[in-house]
Amino acid sequence: MAKLRLAFGRIAQETNALSPVLTTLEDFDSTIHMSGEALLAACMPGGDEAPGFTKNAELSGCVKAALADGDVELMPLSSAWAIPGGPLSRECFDTLLGELEDKLVKAGPVDACFLSVHGAMNAVGVPNPDARIAQVVKERIGSAPLGVSMDLHGSLNPTLTGAADLIYAYKTNPHRDHARIGRQCTTELLRAARGQIRPTAAWRTLPMILGGGATVDFLRPMRSIFRWMRQQEKQQGVLGMSLFMCHLWNDTPELGWCTYAATDGDQARAEELAEALAEKAWAVKDEMPPEFDTPQQAIERVRKARIARRFGTVCICDASDVVPAGSTGESTHLLRAFLEGGQDLLAYIPMRDPVAVDQCWEAELGQEVSLQVGGRLDPARNQGLDITGRLLWKGDRHAFGRTVALEIGKTRLVVTSGPAIAMKPSFYSEVGLSPWKADVVVVKSFFPFHLFFLLEKRKSIYVRSGGITDFDAARELEFARPVHPFQQVSDWRPADRARRGV
């Protein structure tokens, strides 16, 4: 008997529609963009699927499931994954989709296809681009089943749910189950391709974009909901449960939380589960994220945290300028606050400014430089700041691009030409700055830094400094109908029926 031919690929990026900086093909090329045998090698055991981010993600999980099955021929397509940012240019989107489609055509007939998308991508002139990708793939593979993995900050729509036979979202936040979700989806996908199961799915959508507290899977109030979902998946005939808590700054008029349930041929059961999960999610809608400190309040808290600073460092999350949520990473608010009121603290601060990097590039190490930083990518929201500092380090750093480190009193400023995605200790240690020695390390990440700084971090402080990843910044977007908490919504069902077209 011939082996099942399984195609797999990815196009993924999380978009912040408020960013004026378009995402281009160069952004994918400098992060993750591979295909064919190179992609297969990266996803095999011992490979490195997402260099600099995670060795094993969804496609590695897909490959692992296929290898465990033992009767599958793998057909690698392409994998394109960029750091969150502004919408994709039309040229970028068309090129990536064309590449994926071309690889699928050249692969010939397939028995199944696994596709990884984020679920919160925007592209110029393309409504619901994630759904468009799934739609094109489904048109190419015909009756062969399509399995789709998504970030839990993605969103569902009729085009996407109509194209995919199975959809699985992460069940962790911070995300740490990429590979497991890829494996789970592929395992069921292969069963569907053999006719061993008949996937049937139902979904619901809620007119809410905030709620669930901090939305961390192992903290209340979301802990009990995710536990319930896992319990349901253990029941006979239930193939999967997913909760999508949406990306707040995604330019989708029907944006909102979504629920999804897949069963083996039992539509009524799928509808019941999707409805029950929607009720559980709606029940926590009024539990808002915690209030964040001002920069000045945060500095005072750091100053008082003497024990934390003695035995490690304090991490300040610049919640208004979170790069993994699509911000530009060029805010000067925290830098200004430390230079004016935190001069006694050894602080590491990141900044994206390709012009400033260019201005420093010809200087010698140890040389004093005077220049402006910030206020170039999104000058309407971010004000430039004049500084004078000593050049400590310079070099080229893959996804970060050319980078310089400057000493400004006790402040250490790391300036990148590419996205300043500061969420790992290596962001600083690679330029000669040990997080263990710092009083405070500024990160531009909502959740993952908790995992990556587990050894060094003794205290975490979230700061609101004014930017496009503030929760209320989403008020600038247009929604098709009232959404909680921006407007009062008493019942989720009318909006759900309108959104699903039922």
Coordinates of C-alpha atoms in Angstrom, one line a residue:
M1 CA 0.0 0.0 0.0
A2 CA 1.4 3.4 -1.0
K3 CA 2.3 5.8 1.8
L4 CA 0.1 8.8 2.6
R5 CA 1.5 11.9 0.9
L6 CA 1.4 14.7 3.5
A7 CA 2.2 18.3 2.5
F8 CA 3.1 20.9 5.2
G9 CA 3.9 24.6 5.2
R10 CA 3.4 27.9 6.9
I11 CA 2.8 31.6 6.3
A12 CA 2.5 33.4 9.7
Q13 CA 2.7 36.9 11.1
E14 CA 0.8 38.7 13.8
T15 CA -0.2 42.2 12.6
N16 CA -0.7 45.4 14.6
A17 CA -2.9 47.4 12.3
L18 CA -1.9 50.6 14.1
S19 CA 1.7 50.4 13.0
P20 CA 2.6 52.5 10.0
V21 CA 5.6 50.3 9.2
L22 CA 4.6 47.8 6.5
T23 CA 5.9 44.2 6.8
T24 CA 7.9 43.3 3.6
L25 CA 9.5 40.2 2.2
E26 CA 12.8 41.3 3.7
D27 CA 11.2 40.9 7.2
F28 CA 10.5 37.3 6.5
D29 CA 13.9 36.7 4.8
S30 CA 15.6 38.0 7.9
T31 CA 13.6 35.9 10.3
I32 CA 12.3 32.5 8.9
H33 CA 11.9 31.8 5.2
M34 CA 12.8 28.4 3.9
S35 CA 11.4 25.6 1.7
G36 CA 11.8 22.1 0.3
E37 CA 14.6 20.0 1.7
A38 CA 16.0 22.8 3.8
L39 CA 12.6 23.0 5.5
L40 CA 12.3 19.3 6.0
A41 CA 15.8 19.1 7.6
A42 CA 14.9 22.0 9.9
C43 CA 11.8 20.2 11.2
M44 CA 13.4 16.7 11.6
P45 CA 14.6 15.6 15.0
G46 CA 17.7 17.6 15.9
G47 CA 16.8 20.4 13.5
D48 CA 16.1 24.0 14.2
E49 CA 12.8 25.1 12.8
A50 CA 12.8 28.7 14.0
P51 CA 16.4 29.8 14.6
G52 CA 16.8 32.2 17.5
F53 CA 13.2 31.6 18.7
T54 CA 12.4 27.9 19.2
K55 CA 13.9 24.8 17.8
N56 CA 10.6 22.9 17.6
A57 CA 7.3 24.6 16.5
E58 CA 4.2 23.5 14.7
L59 CA 5.9 22.1 11.6
S60 CA 8.3 20.0 13.8
G61 CA 5.3 18.6 15.6
C62 CA 3.7 17.8 12.2
V63 CA 6.9 15.9 11.1
K64 CA 7.1 14.1 14.5
A65 CA 3.5 12.8 14.1
A66 CA 4.3 11.7 10.5
L67 CA 7.5 9.9 11.6
A68 CA 5.6 8.2 14.5
D69 CA 2.9 7.0 12.0
G70 CA 5.6 5.4 9.9
D71 CA 3.6 5.2 6.7
V72 CA 3.7 8.8 5.5
E73 CA 5.7 10.5 2.8
L74 CA 6.5 14.1 3.8
M75 CA 6.1 16.8 1.2
P76 CA 7.7 20.1 2.5
L77 CA 6.3 23.2 1.0
S78 CA 7.6 26.6 2.4
S79 CA 7.7 28.2 5.8
A80 CA 7.6 32.0 6.1
W81 CA 7.4 33.5 9.6
A82 CA 8.1 37.1 10.5
I83 CA 8.3 39.1 13.7
P84 CA 5.0 40.9 14.5
G85 CA 4.6 44.3 12.9
G86 CA 2.5 46.3 10.6
P87 CA 0.4 44.9 7.8
L88 CA 2.0 42.9 5.0
S89 CA 2.6 44.8 1.8
R90 CA 0.4 43.4 -1.1
E91 CA 3.6 42.4 -2.9
C92 CA 4.8 40.5 0.1
F93 CA 1.6 38.7 0.7
D94 CA 1.1 37.8 -3.0
T95 CA 4.7 36.5 -3.2
L96 CA 4.5 34.3 -0.2
L97 CA 1.1 32.9 -1.1
G98 CA 2.3 32.3 -4.7
E99 CA 5.4 30.5 -3.4
L100 CA 3.3 28.2 -1.2
E101 CA 0.8 27.5 -4.0
D102 CA 3.6 26.8 -6.5
K103 CA 5.3 24.3 -4.1
L104 CA 1.9 22.6 -3.6
V105 CA 1.3 22.3 -7.3
K106 CA 4.8 20.9 -7.9
A107 CA 4.3 18.4 -5.1
G108 CA 1.5 16.8 -7.1
P109 CA -1.5 15.1 -5.6
V110 CA -1.5 14.9 -1.8
D111 CA -3.6 12.9 0.7
A112 CA -3.6 15.6 3.4
C113 CA -2.1 19.0 4.1
F114 CA -1.0 20.6 7.3
L115 CA -0.9 24.4 7.3
S116 CA 0.4 26.7 10.1
V117 CA -0.9 30.3 10.2
H118 CA -1.1 32.9 13.0
G119 CA -4.7 33.9 12.6
A120 CA -4.2 37.6 13.1
M121 CA -2.5 38.7 9.9
N122 CA -3.4 41.8 8.0
A123 CA -2.3 42.5 4.4
V124 CA -2.9 45.5 2.3
G125 CA -5.9 45.0 0.1
V126 CA -6.6 41.4 1.3
P127 CA -9.5 40.8 3.8
N128 CA -8.8 38.0 6.2
P129 CA -5.5 36.9 4.6
D130 CA -5.1 33.8 6.9
A131 CA -8.4 32.6 5.6
R132 CA -7.3 33.4 2.0
I133 CA -4.3 31.2 2.5
A134 CA -6.3 28.3 3.7
Q135 CA -8.8 28.8 0.9
V136 CA -6.2 28.7 -1.8
V137 CA -4.6 25.6 -0.3
K138 CA -8.0 23.8 0.0
E139 CA -8.8 24.6 -3.6
R140 CA -5.5 23.0 -4.6
I141 CA -5.8 19.8 -2.6
G142 CA -9.5 19.2 -3.3
S143 CA -11.1 16.5 -1.1
A144 CA -7.9 15.8 0.8
P145 CA -8.3 17.0 4.4
L146 CA -6.7 20.3 5.5
G147 CA -5.5 20.7 9.1
V148 CA -4.7 24.2 10.3
S149 CA -2.8 25.3 13.5
M150 CA -3.2 28.8 14.9
D151 CA -2.1 31.1 17.6
L152 CA -4.8 31.4 20.3
H153 CA -4.7 35.2 19.6
G154 CA -6.0 34.5 16.1
S155 CA -9.7 34.8 15.0
L156 CA -12.1 32.7 13.1
N157 CA -14.4 33.6 10.1
P158 CA -16.6 31.6 7.8
T159 CA -14.0 31.4 5.0
L160 CA -11.4 29.9 7.3
T161 CA -13.7 27.5 9.0
G162 CA -15.1 26.5 5.6
A163 CA -11.7 25.7 4.1
A164 CA -10.2 23.8 7.1
D165 CA -11.3 20.3 8.1
L166 CA -9.6 20.7 11.5
I167 CA -8.4 23.7 13.4
Y168 CA -6.2 23.7 16.5
A169 CA -5.1 26.6 18.6
Y170 CA -2.4 26.8 21.2
K171 CA -3.6 26.0 24.7
T172 CA -0.9 27.9 26.5
N173 CA -0.3 31.6 27.1
P174 CA 2.7 32.3 27.3
H175 CA 2.9 30.0 24.3
R176 CA 4.9 26.8 24.9
D177 CA 3.0 24.1 23.1
H178 CA 3.7 24.9 19.4
A179 CA 5.0 21.5 18.6
R180 CA 2.4 19.6 20.6
I181 CA -0.4 21.4 18.7
G182 CA 1.3 20.6 15.4
R183 CA 1.5 17.0 16.4
Q184 CA -2.0 16.7 17.7
C185 CA -3.5 18.3 14.5
T186 CA -1.4 16.1 12.2
T187 CA -2.3 12.9 14.1
E188 CA -6.0 13.5 13.6
L189 CA -5.4 14.8 10.1
L190 CA -3.8 11.5 9.1
R191 CA -6.7 9.5 10.7
A192 CA -9.1 11.6 8.6
A193 CA -7.0 11.0 5.4
R194 CA -7.4 7.2 6.0
G195 CA -11.1 7.5 6.6
Q196 CA -10.8 6.4 10.2
I197 CA -12.6 9.6 11.5
R198 CA -14.9 12.1 9.9
P199 CA -14.1 15.5 11.3
T200 CA -17.1 17.7 12.1
A201 CA -16.7 21.1 13.6
A202 CA -18.7 24.0 15.1
W203 CA -17.6 27.4 16.2
R204 CA -18.9 30.5 18.0
T205 CA -17.7 34.1 18.1
L206 CA -18.1 36.6 21.0
P207 CA -18.3 40.4 20.8
M208 CA -15.5 40.8 23.3
I209 CA -11.9 41.8 22.8
L210 CA -10.8 42.0 26.5
G211 CA -11.6 39.9 29.5
G212 CA -10.2 36.9 31.2
G213 CA -7.9 38.9 33.4
A214 CA -4.3 38.5 32.2
T215 CA -5.4 35.6 30.0
V216 CA -2.6 33.3 31.3
D217 CA -3.6 29.7 31.0
F218 CA -2.4 28.6 34.4
L219 CA -3.8 31.6 36.3
R220 CA -7.4 32.3 37.2
P221 CA -9.8 32.9 35.7
M222 CA -8.6 31.1 32.5
R223 CA -7.0 28.1 34.3
S224 CA -10.4 26.4 34.9
I225 CA -11.5 27.0 31.3
F226 CA -8.4 25.5 29.8
R227 CA -8.6 22.6 32.2
W228 CA -12.2 22.0 31.1
M229 CA -11.2 22.1 27.4
R230 CA -8.5 19.4 28.1
Q231 CA -11.0 17.3 29.9
Q232 CA -13.4 17.4 26.9
E233 CA -10.7 16.3 24.5
K234 CA -10.3 13.1 26.5
Q235 CA -13.9 12.2 25.9
Q236 CA -14.7 9.6 23.2
G237 CA -15.3 11.2 19.8
V238 CA -14.0 14.7 20.7
L239 CA -11.1 15.5 18.4
G240 CA -10.2 19.0 19.7
M241 CA -11.2 22.1 21.6
S242 CA -9.8 25.6 20.9
L243 CA -10.3 29.0 22.4
F244 CA -9.2 32.1 20.5
M245 CA -8.7 35.2 22.7
C246 CA -8.0 37.4 19.6
H247 CA -5.2 39.9 18.9
L248 CA -6.6 43.2 20.2
W249 CA -5.0 45.4 17.5
N250 CA -6.0 43.4 14.4
D251 CA -7.9 45.3 11.8
T252 CA -10.8 42.9 11.4
P253 CA -14.3 44.5 11.7
E254 CA -15.7 41.2 13.2
L255 CA -12.9 40.9 15.7
G256 CA -13.7 39.0 18.9
W257 CA -13.0 35.9 21.0
C258 CA -14.0 32.6 19.3
T259 CA -14.5 29.0 20.3
Y260 CA -14.1 25.9 18.2
A261 CA -15.0 22.2 18.8
A262 CA -14.3 19.3 16.5
T263 CA -15.8 15.8 16.9
D264 CA -15.8 12.6 14.9
G265 CA -19.0 12.9 12.9
D266 CA -21.2 14.3 15.7
Q267 CA -22.3 17.7 14.6
A268 CA -24.7 18.1 17.5
R269 CA -22.0 17.4 20.0
A270 CA -19.6 19.8 18.3
E271 CA -22.3 22.5 18.5
E272 CA -22.9 21.8 22.2
L273 CA -19.2 22.0 23.0
A274 CA -18.6 25.2 21.1
E275 CA -21.7 26.8 22.8
A276 CA -20.6 25.7 26.3
L277 CA -17.1 27.0 25.8
A278 CA -18.5 30.3 24.6
E279 CA -20.6 30.6 27.7
K280 CA -17.5 29.9 29.9
A281 CA -15.5 32.6 28.1
W282 CA -18.4 35.1 28.3
A283 CA -18.6 34.5 32.0
V284 CA -15.1 36.0 32.5
K285 CA -15.6 39.0 30.2
D286 CA -15.7 41.5 33.1
E287 CA -12.3 40.4 34.6
M288 CA -10.0 43.0 33.1
P289 CA -6.2 43.0 32.8
P290 CA -4.4 44.6 35.8
E291 CA -3.6 48.3 35.8
F292 CA 0.0 49.1 34.9
D293 CA 2.4 51.5 36.5
T294 CA 3.6 54.8 35.1
P295 CA 7.4 54.9 34.2
Q296 CA 8.0 57.0 37.4
Q297 CA 6.1 54.6 39.6
A298 CA 8.0 51.7 38.1
I299 CA 11.4 53.3 38.8
E300 CA 10.5 53.9 42.4
R301 CA 9.4 50.3 42.8
V302 CA 12.7 49.1 41.3
R303 CA 14.6 51.4 43.7
K304 CA 12.8 49.8 46.7
A305 CA 13.3 46.3 45.4
R306 CA 16.8 46.0 46.9
I307 CA 16.7 42.3 47.6
A308 CA 15.5 41.5 44.1
R309 CA 18.3 43.6 42.6
R310 CA 20.9 42.0 44.8
F311 CA 20.1 38.4 43.8
G312 CA 19.0 39.0 40.2
T313 CA 17.3 41.7 38.2
V314 CA 13.9 43.4 37.9
C315 CA 12.2 43.1 34.5
I316 CA 10.1 46.0 33.3
C317 CA 7.7 45.2 30.5
D318 CA 7.1 48.2 28.4
A319 CA 3.5 47.2 27.8
S320 CA 2.8 50.2 25.5
D321 CA 5.6 49.2 23.0
V322 CA 5.5 45.4 22.9
V323 CA 7.3 44.3 19.7
P324 CA 5.8 40.7 19.7
A325 CA 2.4 42.4 19.6
G326 CA 3.4 44.4 16.5
S327 CA 4.7 47.7 18.0
T328 CA 7.6 49.5 16.4
G329 CA 9.9 49.2 19.4
E330 CA 11.1 52.8 19.2
S331 CA 9.3 54.4 22.1
T332 CA 11.6 56.8 24.1
H333 CA 9.3 57.2 27.1
L334 CA 11.0 54.7 29.4
L335 CA 14.5 55.8 28.3
R336 CA 13.6 59.4 29.0
A337 CA 12.2 58.5 32.5
F338 CA 15.4 56.6 33.5
L339 CA 17.7 59.4 32.2
E340 CA 15.7 62.0 34.2
G341 CA 14.7 60.0 37.3
G342 CA 16.6 56.7 37.5
Q343 CA 20.2 57.8 37.1
D344 CA 21.2 55.7 40.1
L345 CA 20.0 52.4 38.6
L346 CA 21.9 50.3 36.1
A347 CA 19.2 49.9 33.5
Y348 CA 19.3 48.0 30.1
I349 CA 16.8 49.5 27.6
P350 CA 16.1 48.4 24.0
M351 CA 15.3 50.7 21.0
R352 CA 14.8 50.3 17.3
D353 CA 16.3 53.1 15.2
P354 CA 18.1 52.1 12.0
V355 CA 19.1 55.8 11.4
A356 CA 20.8 56.0 14.8
V357 CA 22.6 52.7 14.2
D358 CA 23.9 54.1 10.9
Q359 CA 25.1 57.2 12.6
C360 CA 27.0 55.2 15.2
W361 CA 28.4 52.6 12.7
E362 CA 31.6 54.4 11.7
A363 CA 32.5 55.4 15.3
E364 CA 35.2 53.6 17.2
L365 CA 34.4 51.6 20.3
G366 CA 34.8 53.8 23.3
Q367 CA 34.1 56.9 21.3
E368 CA 31.5 59.4 22.5
V369 CA 28.5 60.0 20.1
S370 CA 25.7 62.5 20.2
L371 CA 22.5 61.8 18.2
Q372 CA 18.8 61.5 18.3
V373 CA 17.1 58.2 19.0
G374 CA 13.4 57.2 18.3
G375 CA 10.6 59.1 16.7
R376 CA 11.4 57.9 13.1
L377 CA 9.2 54.9 12.4
D378 CA 6.0 56.3 14.0
P379 CA 6.8 60.0 14.7
A380 CA 3.1 60.8 15.2
R381 CA 3.2 58.7 18.4
N382 CA 6.8 58.6 19.4
Q383 CA 9.0 61.7 20.1
G384 CA 12.7 61.6 19.4
L385 CA 15.2 62.1 22.2
D386 CA 18.6 63.7 22.0
I387 CA 21.3 61.7 23.8
T388 CA 25.1 61.6 24.2
G389 CA 26.7 58.3 25.1
R390 CA 29.8 56.1 24.7
L391 CA 29.8 53.3 22.1
L392 CA 30.3 50.0 23.8
W393 CA 29.5 47.4 21.1
K394 CA 28.5 47.1 17.5
G395 CA 27.8 44.1 15.2
D396 CA 25.3 42.4 12.9
R397 CA 22.7 40.2 14.6
H398 CA 20.5 38.2 12.1
A399 CA 16.8 39.1 13.0
F400 CA 17.8 42.2 14.9
G401 CA 20.0 43.5 12.1
R402 CA 22.9 45.9 12.8
T403 CA 23.1 46.7 16.5
V404 CA 24.9 49.1 18.7
A405 CA 25.1 49.4 22.5
L406 CA 25.6 52.7 24.2
E407 CA 26.6 53.8 27.7
I408 CA 24.6 56.8 28.9
G409 CA 25.6 57.3 32.6
K410 CA 24.3 54.1 34.3
T411 CA 21.9 53.4 31.4
R412 CA 22.8 50.9 28.7
L413 CA 20.9 51.5 25.5
V414 CA 20.8 48.7 22.9
V415 CA 19.8 50.1 19.5
T416 CA 18.8 47.8 16.6
S417 CA 18.1 48.4 13.0
G418 CA 15.6 45.5 12.9
P419 CA 12.8 44.7 15.3
A420 CA 14.0 45.2 18.9
I421 CA 12.3 42.0 20.1
A422 CA 13.8 42.1 23.6
M423 CA 12.4 39.1 25.5
K424 CA 15.4 36.9 26.1
P425 CA 18.5 37.5 28.2
S426 CA 20.6 36.9 25.0
F427 CA 19.2 40.1 23.6
Y428 CA 21.5 41.9 26.1
S429 CA 24.2 39.3 26.8
E430 CA 25.2 39.0 23.1
V431 CA 26.3 42.6 23.2
G432 CA 28.3 42.2 26.4
L433 CA 25.6 43.2 28.9
S434 CA 25.0 40.6 31.7
P435 CA 21.4 40.7 33.0
W436 CA 22.7 39.5 36.3
K437 CA 24.5 42.8 36.8
A438 CA 21.6 45.0 35.9
D439 CA 19.2 46.6 38.4
V440 CA 16.5 46.6 35.8
V441 CA 16.1 45.0 32.3
V442 CA 13.5 46.4 30.0
V443 CA 11.7 43.9 27.9
K444 CA 9.2 44.4 25.0
S445 CA 7.2 41.2 25.5
F446 CA 3.9 40.6 27.3
F447 CA 4.4 37.0 28.4
P448 CA 7.3 35.0 27.0
F449 CA 10.0 36.9 29.0
H450 CA 8.7 35.2 32.1
L451 CA 9.9 31.9 30.7
F452 CA 13.1 33.2 29.2
F453 CA 14.2 35.2 32.3
L454 CA 13.2 32.5 34.7
L455 CA 16.7 32.3 36.2
E456 CA 17.6 36.0 36.3
K457 CA 14.2 37.6 37.1
R458 CA 13.3 38.3 40.8
K459 CA 10.5 40.8 40.1
S460 CA 8.3 41.9 37.2
I461 CA 6.7 45.3 36.6
Y462 CA 4.4 46.2 33.8
V463 CA 4.5 49.8 32.6
R464 CA 2.1 51.9 30.5
S465 CA 4.0 54.6 28.7
G466 CA 1.6 55.4 25.9
G467 CA 1.8 53.5 22.6
I468 CA 0.0 51.2 20.1
T469 CA -0.1 48.1 22.3
D470 CA -2.0 49.9 25.1
F471 CA -5.3 48.1 25.4
D472 CA -7.4 51.1 24.7
A473 CA -5.4 51.9 21.6
A474 CA -7.8 49.5 19.8
R475 CA -10.5 52.2 20.1
E476 CA -8.8 53.6 17.0
L477 CA -10.0 50.6 15.0
E478 CA -13.5 50.2 13.4
F479 CA -15.7 47.4 14.5
A480 CA -18.8 46.2 12.7
R481 CA -20.9 46.2 15.9
P482 CA -20.5 47.0 19.6
V483 CA -17.8 45.1 21.4
H484 CA -17.1 44.6 25.1
P485 CA -15.6 46.4 27.0
F486 CA -15.7 49.5 24.7
Q487 CA -19.5 49.3 24.6
Q488 CA -22.1 47.6 26.7
V489 CA -23.2 44.2 25.3
S490 CA -25.7 42.2 27.3
D491 CA -25.9 39.1 25.1
W492 CA -23.3 37.5 22.8
R493 CA -25.6 35.5 20.6
P494 CA -27.0 38.1 18.3
A495 CA -23.5 39.2 17.2
D496 CA -22.4 35.6 16.9
R497 CA -25.2 34.7 14.6
A498 CA -24.5 37.8 12.4
R499 CA -20.8 37.0 12.3
R500 CA -21.3 33.4 11.4
G501 CA -24.0 34.2 8.9
V502 CA -26.6 31.9 10.5

